[in-house]
Short mmCIF file of N, CA and C in Angstrom, two decimals:
data_model
loop_
_atom_site.label_atom_id
_atom_site.label_comp_id
_atom_site.label_asym_id
_atom_site.label_seq_id
_atom_site.Cartn_x
_atom_site.Cartn_y
_atom_site.Cartn_z
N MET G 481 1.01 -1.13 -0.16
CA MET G 481 0.02 0.11 -0.07
C MET G 481 0.72 1.20 -0.08
N GLY G 482 1.90 1.26 0.69
CA GLY G 482 2.73 2.39 0.78
C GLY G 482 3.94 2.31 -0.37
N ASN G 483 3.75 1.90 -1.55
CA ASN G 483 4.64 2.07 -2.53
C ASN G 483 3.95 3.08 -3.68
N LEU G 484 4.85 3.00 -4.73
CA LEU G 484 4.63 4.29 -5.79
C LEU G 484 3.79 3.92 -6.73
N SER G 485 3.19 2.53 -6.76
CA SER G 485 2.31 2.03 -7.87
C SER G 485 1.14 3.11 -8.13
N GLY G 486 0.83 3.13 -9.28
CA GLY G 486 -0.15 4.35 -9.84
C GLY G 486 0.28 5.72 -10.01
N MET G 487 1.73 6.07 -9.66
CA MET G 487 2.28 7.51 -9.65
C MET G 487 3.11 7.60 -10.69
N THR G 488 2.51 8.40 -11.77
CA THR G 488 2.99 8.60 -13.32
C THR G 488 4.04 9.91 -13.55
N ALA G 489 3.80 10.79 -12.25
CA ALA G 489 5.15 11.76 -12.69
C ALA G 489 5.68 12.16 -11.60
N LYS G 490 7.10 12.37 -11.66
CA LYS G 490 7.90 13.03 -10.77
C LYS G 490 8.49 14.15 -10.73
N VAL G 491 8.13 14.88 -9.46
CA VAL G 491 8.26 16.65 -9.51
C VAL G 491 9.26 16.91 -8.68
N THR G 492 9.92 17.93 -8.64
CA THR G 492 10.83 18.16 -7.39
C THR G 492 9.92 19.57 -6.85
N LEU G 493 9.70 19.29 -5.35
CA LEU G 493 9.06 20.33 -4.63
C LEU G 493 10.06 20.54 -3.50
N SER G 494 9.73 21.98 -2.75
CA SER G 494 10.62 22.34 -1.82
C SER G 494 9.64 22.63 -0.70
N PHE G 495 9.83 22.20 0.44
CA PHE G 495 9.26 22.34 1.61
C PHE G 495 9.94 22.99 2.83
N SER G 496 9.24 23.44 3.53
CA SER G 496 10.03 24.03 5.14
C SER G 496 10.56 22.52 5.63
N ASP G 497 11.52 22.80 6.52
CA ASP G 497 12.01 21.76 7.31
C ASP G 497 10.62 21.20 8.45
N GLU G 498 10.34 21.98 8.72
CA GLU G 498 9.13 21.41 9.66
C GLU G 498 8.20 20.72 9.11
N THR G 499 7.46 21.21 7.69
CA THR G 499 6.70 20.77 6.95
C THR G 499 6.80 19.12 6.45
N ILE G 500 8.12 19.12 6.06
CA ILE G 500 8.56 17.81 5.64
C ILE G 500 8.83 16.67 6.74
N GLU G 501 9.09 17.33 8.04
CA GLU G 501 9.43 16.29 9.02
C GLU G 501 8.20 15.72 9.59
N GLU G 502 6.91 16.83 9.55
CA GLU G 502 5.71 16.35 9.98
C GLU G 502 5.17 15.41 8.97
N ALA G 503 5.41 15.74 7.73
CA ALA G 503 4.76 14.91 6.65
C ALA G 503 5.51 13.41 6.83
N ARG G 504 6.87 13.54 7.23
CA ARG G 504 7.40 12.05 7.18
C ARG G 504 6.89 11.30 8.44
N ARG G 505 6.61 12.05 9.20
CA ARG G 505 5.94 11.31 10.71
C ARG G 505 4.80 11.05 10.30
N PHE G 506 3.97 11.58 9.83
CA PHE G 506 2.72 11.44 9.34
C PHE G 506 2.54 9.89 8.62
N ALA G 507 3.23 9.86 7.46
CA ALA G 507 3.53 9.09 6.41
C ALA G 507 3.79 7.68 7.17
N LYS G 508 4.86 7.75 8.08
CA LYS G 508 5.43 6.64 8.61
C LYS G 508 4.27 6.11 9.81
N ARG G 509 3.57 6.79 10.52
CA ARG G 509 2.65 6.71 11.19
C ARG G 509 1.41 5.61 10.11
N GLU G 510 0.87 6.08 9.16
CA GLU G 510 -0.05 5.77 8.51
C GLU G 510 0.70 4.38 7.36
N GLY G 511 1.77 4.08 7.43
CA GLY G 511 2.50 3.03 6.65
C GLY G 511 2.59 3.40 5.18
N LEU G 512 2.85 4.73 5.19
CA LEU G 512 2.88 5.06 3.79
C LEU G 512 4.18 5.28 3.40
N SER G 513 4.57 5.50 2.12
CA SER G 513 5.83 6.40 1.80
C SER G 513 5.77 7.74 1.88
N LEU G 514 6.91 8.66 1.80
CA LEU G 514 6.44 10.11 1.73
C LEU G 514 5.87 10.19 0.55
N SER G 515 6.16 9.82 -0.56
CA SER G 515 5.46 10.29 -2.07
C SER G 515 3.90 9.95 -1.82
N ALA G 516 3.82 8.44 -1.39
CA ALA G 516 2.13 8.18 -1.25
C ALA G 516 1.57 9.20 -0.43
N TRP G 517 2.02 9.37 0.71
CA TRP G 517 1.34 10.41 1.60
C TRP G 517 1.11 11.80 0.82
N MET G 518 2.13 12.35 0.22
CA MET G 518 1.95 13.69 -0.20
C MET G 518 1.10 13.61 -1.06
N ASP G 519 0.91 12.66 -2.03
CA ASP G 519 0.13 12.26 -3.09
C ASP G 519 -1.33 12.42 -2.57
N GLN G 520 -1.55 11.54 -1.38
CA GLN G 520 -2.86 11.43 -0.78
C GLN G 520 -3.47 12.72 -0.44
N ALA G 521 -2.48 13.46 0.59
CA ALA G 521 -2.64 14.56 1.11
C ALA G 521 -2.81 15.83 0.02
N ALA G 522 -2.32 15.89 -1.23
CA ALA G 522 -2.59 16.67 -2.15
C ALA G 522 -4.05 16.32 -2.84
N ARG G 523 -4.27 15.22 -2.97
CA ARG G 523 -5.87 14.83 -3.55
C ARG G 523 -6.75 15.41 -2.39
N GLU G 524 -6.64 15.04 -1.58
CA GLU G 524 -7.74 15.30 -0.11
C GLU G 524 -7.77 16.93 -0.12
N LYS G 525 -6.52 17.59 -0.50
CA LYS G 525 -6.86 19.10 -0.12
C LYS G 525 -7.64 19.43 -1.36
N ALA G 526 -7.24 18.79 -2.68
CA ALA G 526 -8.28 19.53 -4.10
C ALA G 526 -9.38 18.92 -3.91
N LEU G 527 -9.62 17.81 -3.22
CA LEU G 527 -10.99 17.49 -3.05
C LEU G 527 -11.94 18.44 -2.23
N ARG G 528 -11.33 18.59 -0.92
CA ARG G 528 -11.83 19.85 -0.22
C ARG G 528 -12.06 21.12 -0.84
N GLU G 529 -11.32 21.61 -1.61
CA GLU G 529 -11.45 22.93 -2.36
C GLU G 529 -12.67 22.79 -3.54
N VAL G 530 -12.78 21.53 -4.08
CA VAL G 530 -13.86 21.53 -5.03
C VAL G 530 -15.10 21.13 -4.15
N PHE G 531 -15.20 20.60 -2.89
CA PHE G 531 -16.64 20.54 -2.12
C PHE G 531 -16.70 21.64 -1.37
N THR G 532 -15.87 22.58 -1.29
CA THR G 532 -16.28 23.81 -0.59
C THR G 532 -16.58 24.79 -1.53
N ALA G 533 -16.17 24.92 -2.87
CA ALA G 533 -16.60 25.55 -4.11
C ALA G 533 -18.02 25.34 -4.29
N HIS G 534 -18.34 23.93 -4.41
CA HIS G 534 -19.74 23.52 -4.37
C HIS G 534 -20.84 24.03 -3.88
N ALA G 535 -20.25 23.92 -2.42
CA ALA G 535 -20.99 24.16 -1.04
C ALA G 535 -21.62 25.67 -1.14
N GLU G 536 -20.45 26.45 -1.78
CA GLU G 536 -20.72 28.04 -2.15
C GLU G 536 -21.39 28.45 -2.92
N ALA G 537 -21.53 27.54 -3.89
CA ALA G 537 -22.55 27.97 -5.31
C ALA G 537 -23.83 27.44 -4.95
N VAL G 538 -24.09 26.32 -3.92
CA VAL G 538 -25.39 25.92 -3.63
C VAL G 538 -25.94 26.99 -2.81
N ALA G 539 -25.10 27.34 -1.93
CA ALA G 539 -25.64 28.37 -0.95
C ALA G 539 -25.84 29.76 -1.61
N ARG G 540 -25.15 30.19 -2.66
CA ARG G 540 -25.25 31.26 -3.56
C ARG G 540 -26.78 31.23 -4.27
N ALA G 541 -26.88 30.04 -4.72
CA ALA G 541 -28.16 29.63 -5.24
C ALA G 541 -29.53 29.53 -4.73
N GLY G 542 -29.38 29.61 -3.36
CA GLY G 542 -30.21 29.80 -2.47
C GLY G 542 -30.98 28.21 -2.38
N LEU G 543 -30.40 27.50 -2.55
CA LEU G 543 -30.66 25.57 -2.34
C LEU G 543 -30.47 25.26 -1.10
N ASP G 544 -31.73 24.84 -0.65
CA ASP G 544 -31.73 24.05 0.58
C ASP G 544 -31.49 22.54 0.41
N LEU G 545 -30.35 21.98 0.18
CA LEU G 545 -30.30 20.60 0.05
C LEU G 545 -30.70 19.81 1.15
N GLU G 546 -30.32 20.20 2.55
CA GLU G 546 -30.55 19.45 3.82
C GLU G 546 -32.08 19.46 3.81
N SER G 547 -32.88 20.34 3.82
CA SER G 547 -33.93 20.44 3.63
C SER G 547 -34.86 19.31 2.74
N ALA G 548 -34.54 19.51 1.53
CA ALA G 548 -34.83 18.52 0.59
C ALA G 548 -34.75 17.23 0.65
N ALA G 549 -33.38 16.91 1.19
CA ALA G 549 -33.05 15.36 1.55
C ALA G 549 -33.88 15.07 2.92
N LEU G 550 -34.38 16.00 3.80
CA LEU G 550 -35.10 15.37 4.79
C LEU G 550 -36.64 15.14 4.53
N ALA G 551 -37.10 16.17 3.91
CA ALA G 551 -38.34 15.94 3.14
C ALA G 551 -38.48 14.61 2.12
N ASP G 552 -37.35 14.57 1.42
CA ASP G 552 -37.28 12.84 0.92
C ASP G 552 -37.43 11.79 1.80
N ALA G 553 -36.69 11.90 2.82
CA ALA G 553 -36.57 10.87 3.86
C ALA G 553 -38.14 10.69 4.41
N ARG G 554 -38.55 11.84 4.88
CA ARG G 554 -40.36 11.80 5.37
C ARG G 554 -41.13 11.08 4.43
N GLU G 555 -40.76 11.66 2.96
CA GLU G 555 -41.57 10.81 2.16
C GLU G 555 -41.54 9.37 1.82
N ALA G 556 -40.13 8.86 1.76
CA ALA G 556 -39.76 7.59 1.50
C ALA G 556 -40.47 6.94 2.90
N ALA G 557 -40.50 7.31 4.16
CA ALA G 557 -41.04 6.81 5.69
C ALA G 557 -42.51 6.56 5.28
N LEU G 558 -43.20 7.55 4.65
CA LEU G 558 -44.78 7.38 4.48
C LEU G 558 -44.77 6.21 3.42
N VAL G 559 -44.13 6.30 2.47
CA VAL G 559 -44.56 5.20 1.60
C VAL G 559 -43.98 3.77 2.20
N ASP G 560 -43.25 3.66 2.64
CA ASP G 560 -42.96 2.45 3.64
C ASP G 560 -44.22 2.15 4.32
N ASP G 561 -44.33 3.07 5.08
CA ASP G 561 -45.58 3.01 6.28
C ASP G 561 -46.88 2.32 5.43
N ALA G 562 -47.08 2.81 4.34
CA ALA G 562 -48.14 2.53 3.44
C ALA G 562 -48.23 1.00 2.70
N LEU G 563 -46.80 1.28 2.17
CA LEU G 563 -46.75 -0.36 1.64
C LEU G 563 -46.41 -1.38 2.79
N PHE G 564 -45.84 -1.26 3.99
CA PHE G 564 -45.73 -2.20 5.01
C PHE G 564 -46.06 -2.19 6.23
N GLY G 565 -46.99 -1.08 6.30
CA GLY G 565 -47.73 -1.03 7.66
C GLY G 565 -47.13 -0.58 8.69
N GLY G 566 -45.91 0.13 8.58
CA GLY G 566 -45.09 0.88 9.58
C GLY G 566 -43.71 -0.09 9.84
N GLY G 567 -43.78 -0.94 9.30
CA GLY G 567 -42.45 -1.77 9.29
C GLY G 567 -41.80 -2.37 8.17
N ARG G 568 -40.63 -2.40 7.88
CA ARG G 568 -40.04 -3.19 6.98
C ARG G 568 -40.27 -4.39 6.82
N PRO G 569 -40.54 -5.29 5.72
CA PRO G 569 -40.59 -6.72 5.86
C PRO G 569 -39.35 -7.48 6.42
N SER G 570 -39.32 -8.41 7.00
CA SER G 570 -38.13 -8.93 7.40
C SER G 570 -37.45 -9.52 6.34
N ALA G 571 -35.93 -9.69 6.61
CA ALA G 571 -35.36 -10.51 5.90
C ALA G 571 -35.29 -11.78 5.51
N ALA G 572 -35.92 -12.38 6.22
CA ALA G 572 -36.03 -14.02 6.13
C ALA G 572 -36.18 -14.58 5.12
#
């Protein structure tokens, strides 16, 4: 798991001594190579940026996805109640 399989680009990066030591410590703790840990950290950061931008766009659009999801759950519960009489059939 901690090897370089799947890695396709080799780049030279510069980090502060403190940052690289922390990264090495975290990589070791997780049983990853430094390269694999850095790849994972960069990917996670990129995903956070994408999800944050999406959440901001949803908020700007005035969408209330949480309320819509809760309404969907209530509707599903009503359908379940109508079909199964208040309880799901057993998996037997």
